[in-house]
Amino acid sequence: AQKVTQAQTEISVVEKEDVTLDCVYETRDTTYYLFWYKQPPSGELVFLIRRNSFDEQNEISGRYSWNFQKSTSSFNFTITASQVVDSAVYFCALTRGGANSKLTFGKGITLSVRP
Amino acid sequence: SAVISQKPSRDICQRGTSLTIQCQVDSQVTMMFWYRQQPGQSLTLIATANQGSEATYESGFVIDKFPISRPNLTFSTLTVSNMSPEDSSIYLCSVEGGRGRSYEQYFGPGTRLTVT
């Protein structure tokens, strides 16, 4: 069975602070895919990144960066110089891909960025 | 990325009635997924809908309560039947890939359902 744990439930930071959102996963599959999604107050789920299990290279996209470590089964997400618009719920998710591509989601982390 | 639209965006319904939610994608996709997000909770998969076959339901969800249609490769509907206040949730459809990008999953804007 697959499982995603987001131990942090709520994080509050002041604008321009850096913040890291943790994600730990469990799977028996050797091939799998990890995702991060952002859900702003409007409710829409915004795709941020997909990472496959064979690619442990860290990725940076503007103020966002992701650290994938198979040794610790973690896929953490860092926002640098946070902004008020970053306030949202962030979900980490996992799928084995292929014919069974359903996503298993973590419980989500509510990030509040104060001006 | 695939562009996904859902109708209605929100609705308030009385208990005992049914609501059909539509999901339209701008490209042909093999698999479509329906998720439920109860207030303050994470997303839970209801069922997977492949064109030309019966939907596959997850544990805890049944076809009589959540019938799904998938008439073609760009469209699907989810019906929430005999609604109760516990069905108040956001219902989201999701597709894999689109435009050849496999294993990237995109979500529609969601349908906010309130049952009174």
mmCIF file of C-alpha atoms in Angstrom:
data_model
loop_
_atom_site.group_PDB
_atom_site.id
_atom_site.type_symbol
_atom_site.label_atom_id
_atom_site.label_comp_id
_atom_site.label_asym_id
_atom_site.label_seq_id
_atom_site.Cartn_x
_atom_site.Cartn_y
_atom_site.Cartn_z
ATOM 1 C CA ALA A 1 0.000 0.000 0.000
ATOM 2 C CA GLN A 2 1.094 3.534 -0.655
ATOM 3 C CA LYS A 3 1.123 6.254 1.962
ATOM 4 C CA VAL A 4 2.037 9.925 2.059
ATOM 5 C CA THR A 5 2.694 11.711 5.331
ATOM 6 C CA GLN A 6 2.726 15.445 5.703
ATOM 7 C CA ALA A 7 3.414 15.808 9.401
ATOM 8 C CA GLN A 8 3.127 19.598 9.428
ATOM 9 C CA THR A 9 -0.508 20.690 9.396
ATOM 10 C CA GLU A 10 -0.214 24.457 9.581
ATOM 11 C CA ILE A 11 2.741 26.783 9.058
ATOM 12 C CA SER A 12 2.720 30.537 9.487
ATOM 13 C CA VAL A 13 5.584 32.728 8.310
ATOM 14 C CA VAL A 14 6.221 36.379 7.699
ATOM 15 C CA GLU A 15 6.695 37.527 4.136
ATOM 16 C CA LYS A 16 10.227 37.059 2.745
ATOM 17 C CA GLU A 17 10.970 34.175 5.080
ATOM 18 C CA ASP A 18 12.001 30.841 3.590
ATOM 19 C CA VAL A 19 9.777 27.885 4.403
ATOM 20 C CA THR A 20 10.131 24.140 3.861
ATOM 21 C CA LEU A 21 7.179 21.805 3.560
ATOM 22 C CA ASP A 22 7.954 18.196 4.410
ATOM 23 C CA CYS A 23 6.678 15.095 2.644
ATOM 24 C CA VAL A 24 7.516 11.501 3.527
ATOM 25 C CA TYR A 25 6.185 8.626 1.470
ATOM 26 C CA GLU A 26 5.900 4.858 1.646
ATOM 27 C CA THR A 27 5.716 2.513 -1.316
ATOM 28 C CA ARG A 28 6.876 -0.951 -2.330
ATOM 29 C CA ASP A 29 7.086 -0.014 -5.970
ATOM 30 C CA THR A 30 10.465 0.594 -7.576
ATOM 31 C CA THR A 31 8.906 2.922 -10.118
ATOM 32 C CA TYR A 32 6.731 5.701 -8.796
ATOM 33 C CA TYR A 33 5.978 9.367 -9.229
ATOM 34 C CA LEU A 34 5.745 12.125 -6.665
ATOM 35 C CA PHE A 35 3.794 15.332 -7.010
ATOM 36 C CA TRP A 36 3.231 18.634 -5.276
ATOM 37 C CA TYR A 37 0.011 20.573 -5.729
ATOM 38 C CA LYS A 38 -1.065 23.983 -4.476
ATOM 39 C CA GLN A 39 -4.663 24.682 -3.518
ATOM 40 C CA PRO A 40 -5.325 28.389 -3.022
ATOM 41 C CA PRO A 41 -8.486 29.600 -1.275
ATOM 42 C CA SER A 42 -10.309 29.495 -4.606
ATOM 43 C CA GLY A 43 -10.150 25.707 -4.353
ATOM 44 C CA GLU A 44 -8.511 24.866 -7.651
ATOM 45 C CA LEU A 45 -5.682 22.342 -7.485
ATOM 46 C CA VAL A 46 -2.593 23.673 -9.225
ATOM 47 C CA PHE A 47 0.060 21.245 -10.429
ATOM 48 C CA LEU A 48 3.537 22.293 -9.297
ATOM 49 C CA ILE A 49 5.895 19.430 -10.018
ATOM 50 C CA ARG A 50 6.176 15.745 -10.848
ATOM 51 C CA ARG A 51 9.278 13.741 -10.029
ATOM 52 C CA ASN A 52 9.882 10.113 -10.997
ATOM 53 C CA SER A 53 11.676 7.667 -8.739
ATOM 54 C CA PHE A 54 14.718 7.407 -10.981
ATOM 55 C CA ASP A 55 15.461 11.105 -10.976
ATOM 56 C CA GLU A 56 16.892 12.299 -7.682
ATOM 57 C CA GLN A 57 18.142 15.547 -9.064
ATOM 58 C CA ASN A 58 16.907 18.493 -7.106
ATOM 59 C CA GLU A 59 14.858 20.986 -9.030
ATOM 60 C CA ILE A 60 14.533 24.735 -8.806
ATOM 61 C CA SER A 61 11.827 26.816 -10.419
ATOM 62 C CA GLY A 62 12.011 30.461 -9.490
ATOM 63 C CA ARG A 63 11.402 30.721 -5.750
ATOM 64 C CA TYR A 64 10.409 27.073 -5.527
ATOM 65 C CA SER A 65 12.804 24.179 -5.027
ATOM 66 C CA TRP A 66 12.342 20.493 -4.360
ATOM 67 C CA ASN A 67 14.642 18.059 -2.587
ATOM 68 C CA PHE A 68 14.031 14.383 -3.414
ATOM 69 C CA GLN A 69 15.908 11.845 -1.268
ATOM 70 C CA LYS A 70 15.112 8.177 -1.807
ATOM 71 C CA SER A 71 17.296 7.185 1.148
ATOM 72 C CA THR A 72 14.875 8.899 3.513
ATOM 73 C CA SER A 73 11.763 8.545 1.296
ATOM 74 C CA SER A 74 11.285 12.281 1.371
ATOM 75 C CA PHE A 75 10.287 14.861 -1.198
ATOM 76 C CA ASN A 76 10.468 18.243 0.492
ATOM 77 C CA PHE A 77 9.399 21.553 -0.968
ATOM 78 C CA THR A 78 11.033 24.885 -0.162
ATOM 79 C CA ILE A 79 9.673 28.316 -0.924
ATOM 80 C CA THR A 80 12.316 31.011 -0.823
ATOM 81 C CA ALA A 81 11.408 34.589 0.074
ATOM 82 C CA SER A 82 7.765 33.694 0.632
ATOM 83 C CA GLN A 83 5.006 36.026 -0.515
ATOM 84 C CA VAL A 84 1.427 36.517 0.604
ATOM 85 C CA VAL A 85 0.252 34.898 -2.647
ATOM 86 C CA ASP A 86 1.944 31.690 -1.519
ATOM 87 C CA SER A 87 -0.745 31.294 1.153
ATOM 88 C CA ALA A 88 -2.527 28.059 0.290
ATOM 89 C CA VAL A 89 -2.851 24.409 1.165
ATOM 90 C CA TYR A 90 -0.040 22.313 -0.292
ATOM 91 C CA PHE A 91 -0.492 18.633 -1.032
ATOM 92 C CA CYS A 92 2.143 16.018 -1.686
ATOM 93 C CA ALA A 93 0.955 12.985 -3.663
ATOM 94 C CA LEU A 94 2.240 9.650 -4.930
ATOM 95 C CA THR A 95 1.336 7.301 -7.767
ATOM 96 C CA ARG A 96 2.844 4.162 -9.222
ATOM 97 C CA GLY A 97 1.907 5.294 -12.714
ATOM 98 C CA GLY A 98 1.133 2.943 -15.553
ATOM 99 C CA ALA A 99 -2.281 1.328 -15.669
ATOM 100 C CA ASN A 100 -3.055 2.384 -12.135
ATOM 101 C CA SER A 101 -2.300 6.063 -12.002
ATOM 102 C CA LYS A 102 -4.487 7.073 -9.092
ATOM 103 C CA LEU A 103 -2.922 9.520 -6.702
ATOM 104 C CA THR A 104 -2.506 8.969 -2.989
ATOM 105 C CA PHE A 105 -2.512 12.323 -1.243
ATOM 106 C CA GLY A 106 -1.086 13.499 2.026
ATOM 107 C CA LYS A 107 -3.340 15.444 4.370
ATOM 108 C CA GLY A 108 -1.994 18.766 3.180
ATOM 109 C CA ILE A 109 -0.150 21.650 4.832
ATOM 110 C CA THR A 110 -1.841 25.009 5.292
ATOM 111 C CA LEU A 111 0.694 27.752 4.708
ATOM 112 C CA SER A 112 -0.104 31.279 5.811
ATOM 113 C CA VAL A 113 2.231 34.057 4.770
ATOM 114 C CA ARG A 114 1.697 37.268 6.716
ATOM 115 C CA PRO A 115 2.677 40.652 5.323
ATOM 116 C CA SER B 1 -0.992 20.911 -19.615
ATOM 117 C CA ALA B 2 -4.541 19.748 -20.204
ATOM 118 C CA VAL B 3 -7.314 22.299 -19.795
ATOM 119 C CA ILE B 4 -10.203 20.900 -17.797
ATOM 120 C CA SER B 5 -13.572 22.485 -17.163
ATOM 121 C CA GLN B 6 -16.300 21.399 -14.781
ATOM 122 C CA LYS B 7 -19.959 22.256 -14.538
ATOM 123 C CA PRO B 8 -21.471 23.403 -12.313
ATOM 124 C CA SER B 9 -18.816 25.257 -10.375
ATOM 125 C CA ARG B 10 -20.976 25.144 -7.267
ATOM 126 C CA ASP B 11 -24.459 24.145 -6.237
ATOM 127 C CA ILE B 12 -26.682 23.987 -3.213
ATOM 128 C CA CYS B 13 -28.978 20.987 -3.230
ATOM 129 C CA GLN B 14 -31.621 19.525 -0.995
ATOM 130 C CA ARG B 15 -31.159 16.152 0.599
ATOM 131 C CA GLY B 16 -32.602 13.275 -1.321
ATOM 132 C CA THR B 17 -31.969 14.834 -4.717
ATOM 133 C CA SER B 18 -29.235 14.036 -7.241
ATOM 134 C CA LEU B 19 -26.668 16.206 -9.009
ATOM 135 C CA THR B 20 -24.724 15.424 -12.164
ATOM 136 C CA ILE B 21 -21.302 17.009 -12.528
ATOM 137 C CA GLN B 22 -19.736 17.341 -15.954
ATOM 138 C CA CYS B 23 -16.030 17.261 -16.779
ATOM 139 C CA GLN B 24 -14.713 18.345 -20.164
ATOM 140 C CA VAL B 25 -11.083 18.104 -21.305
ATOM 141 C CA ASP B 26 -9.534 19.927 -24.230
ATOM 142 C CA SER B 27 -7.670 16.842 -25.477
ATOM 143 C CA GLN B 28 -8.284 13.129 -25.689
ATOM 144 C CA VAL B 29 -7.246 11.246 -22.564
ATOM 145 C CA THR B 30 -7.449 7.585 -21.698
ATOM 146 C CA MET B 31 -8.061 7.819 -17.992
ATOM 147 C CA MET B 32 -10.201 10.241 -16.043
ATOM 148 C CA PHE B 33 -10.448 10.264 -12.286
ATOM 149 C CA TRP B 34 -13.041 11.588 -9.876
ATOM 150 C CA TYR B 35 -11.956 12.760 -6.431
ATOM 151 C CA ARG B 36 -13.827 14.020 -3.420
ATOM 152 C CA GLN B 37 -12.505 16.564 -0.965
ATOM 153 C CA GLN B 38 -14.579 16.876 2.171
ATOM 154 C CA PRO B 39 -14.351 20.165 4.092
ATOM 155 C CA GLY B 40 -10.872 20.683 5.504
ATOM 156 C CA GLN B 41 -9.728 17.281 4.311
ATOM 157 C CA SER B 42 -7.439 15.819 1.696
ATOM 158 C CA LEU B 43 -8.523 14.350 -1.613
ATOM 159 C CA THR B 44 -9.905 10.840 -1.868
ATOM 160 C CA LEU B 45 -10.316 8.964 -5.127
ATOM 161 C CA ILE B 46 -13.898 7.943 -5.862
ATOM 162 C CA ALA B 47 -13.404 6.090 -9.131
ATOM 163 C CA THR B 48 -11.405 5.764 -12.327
ATOM 164 C CA ALA B 49 -13.244 6.118 -15.613
ATOM 165 C CA ASN B 50 -11.876 4.671 -18.841
ATOM 166 C CA GLN B 51 -13.705 5.216 -22.077
ATOM 167 C CA GLY B 52 -15.554 2.117 -23.228
ATOM 168 C CA SER B 53 -15.521 0.270 -19.931
ATOM 169 C CA GLU B 54 -17.211 0.380 -16.552
ATOM 170 C CA ALA B 55 -15.748 2.724 -13.996
ATOM 171 C CA THR B 56 -13.596 1.211 -11.272
ATOM 172 C CA TYR B 57 -14.648 2.292 -7.786
ATOM 173 C CA GLU B 58 -12.464 2.615 -4.718
ATOM 174 C CA SER B 59 -13.307 1.007 -1.431
ATOM 175 C CA GLY B 60 -16.161 2.833 0.240
ATOM 176 C CA PHE B 61 -17.687 4.143 -2.985
ATOM 177 C CA VAL B 62 -20.409 2.347 -4.945
ATOM 178 C CA ILE B 63 -21.905 2.755 -8.382
ATOM 179 C CA ASP B 64 -25.455 3.226 -7.098
ATOM 180 C CA LYS B 65 -24.370 6.275 -5.121
ATOM 181 C CA PHE B 66 -21.866 7.704 -7.627
ATOM 182 C CA PRO B 67 -22.753 6.550 -11.146
ATOM 183 C CA ILE B 68 -20.213 7.645 -13.739
ATOM 184 C CA SER B 69 -20.444 7.940 -17.494
ATOM 185 C CA ARG B 70 -17.539 8.170 -19.941
ATOM 186 C CA PRO B 71 -19.052 8.429 -23.419
ATOM 187 C CA ASN B 72 -15.875 9.594 -25.194
ATOM 188 C CA LEU B 73 -12.224 10.472 -24.657
ATOM 189 C CA THR B 74 -12.854 14.100 -23.653
ATOM 190 C CA PHE B 75 -15.899 13.955 -21.395
ATOM 191 C CA SER B 76 -17.186 12.330 -18.226
ATOM 192 C CA THR B 77 -19.979 12.830 -15.724
ATOM 193 C CA LEU B 78 -20.289 11.971 -12.054
ATOM 194 C CA THR B 79 -23.693 11.829 -10.421
ATOM 195 C CA VAL B 80 -24.092 12.184 -6.666
ATOM 196 C CA SER B 81 -27.330 10.360 -5.926
ATOM 197 C CA ASN B 82 -29.788 10.610 -3.069
ATOM 198 C CA MET B 83 -27.689 13.281 -1.452
ATOM 199 C CA SER B 84 -27.250 13.829 2.267
ATOM 200 C CA PRO B 85 -25.378 16.612 4.107
ATOM 201 C CA GLU B 86 -22.384 14.260 4.372
ATOM 202 C CA ASP B 87 -21.987 14.554 0.594
ATOM 203 C CA SER B 88 -21.139 18.238 0.928
ATOM 204 C CA SER B 89 -17.675 18.376 -0.611
ATOM 205 C CA ILE B 90 -15.634 19.606 -3.504
ATOM 206 C CA TYR B 91 -15.731 17.115 -6.357
ATOM 207 C CA LEU B 92 -12.799 17.253 -8.758
ATOM 208 C CA CYS B 93 -12.094 15.467 -11.973
ATOM 209 C CA SER B 94 -8.559 14.766 -13.001
ATOM 210 C CA VAL B 95 -6.827 13.528 -16.112
ATOM 211 C CA GLU B 96 -3.476 12.011 -16.706
ATOM 212 C CA GLY B 97 -1.191 13.558 -19.260
ATOM 213 C CA GLY B 98 -2.857 15.237 -22.123
ATOM 214 C CA ARG B 99 -0.850 16.353 -25.116
ATOM 215 C CA GLY B 100 1.489 13.383 -24.667
ATOM 216 C CA ARG B 101 2.698 14.206 -21.155
ATOM 217 C CA SER B 102 2.208 10.944 -19.302
ATOM 218 C CA TYR B 103 2.072 10.646 -15.529
ATOM 219 C CA GLU B 104 1.338 14.315 -15.012
ATOM 220 C CA GLN B 105 -2.075 14.683 -13.506
ATOM 221 C CA TYR B 106 -4.133 17.800 -13.838
ATOM 222 C CA PHE B 107 -7.290 18.764 -12.052
ATOM 223 C CA GLY B 108 -10.405 20.623 -12.997
ATOM 224 C CA PRO B 109 -11.505 23.657 -10.990
ATOM 225 C CA GLY B 110 -13.829 21.537 -8.872
ATOM 226 C CA THR B 111 -17.524 21.575 -8.084
ATOM 227 C CA ARG B 112 -18.440 22.834 -4.608
ATOM 228 C CA LEU B 113 -21.509 20.968 -3.461
ATOM 229 C CA THR B 114 -23.507 21.912 -0.398
ATOM 230 C CA VAL B 115 -26.353 19.656 0.645
ATOM 231 C CA THR B 116 -28.942 21.115 3.001
#
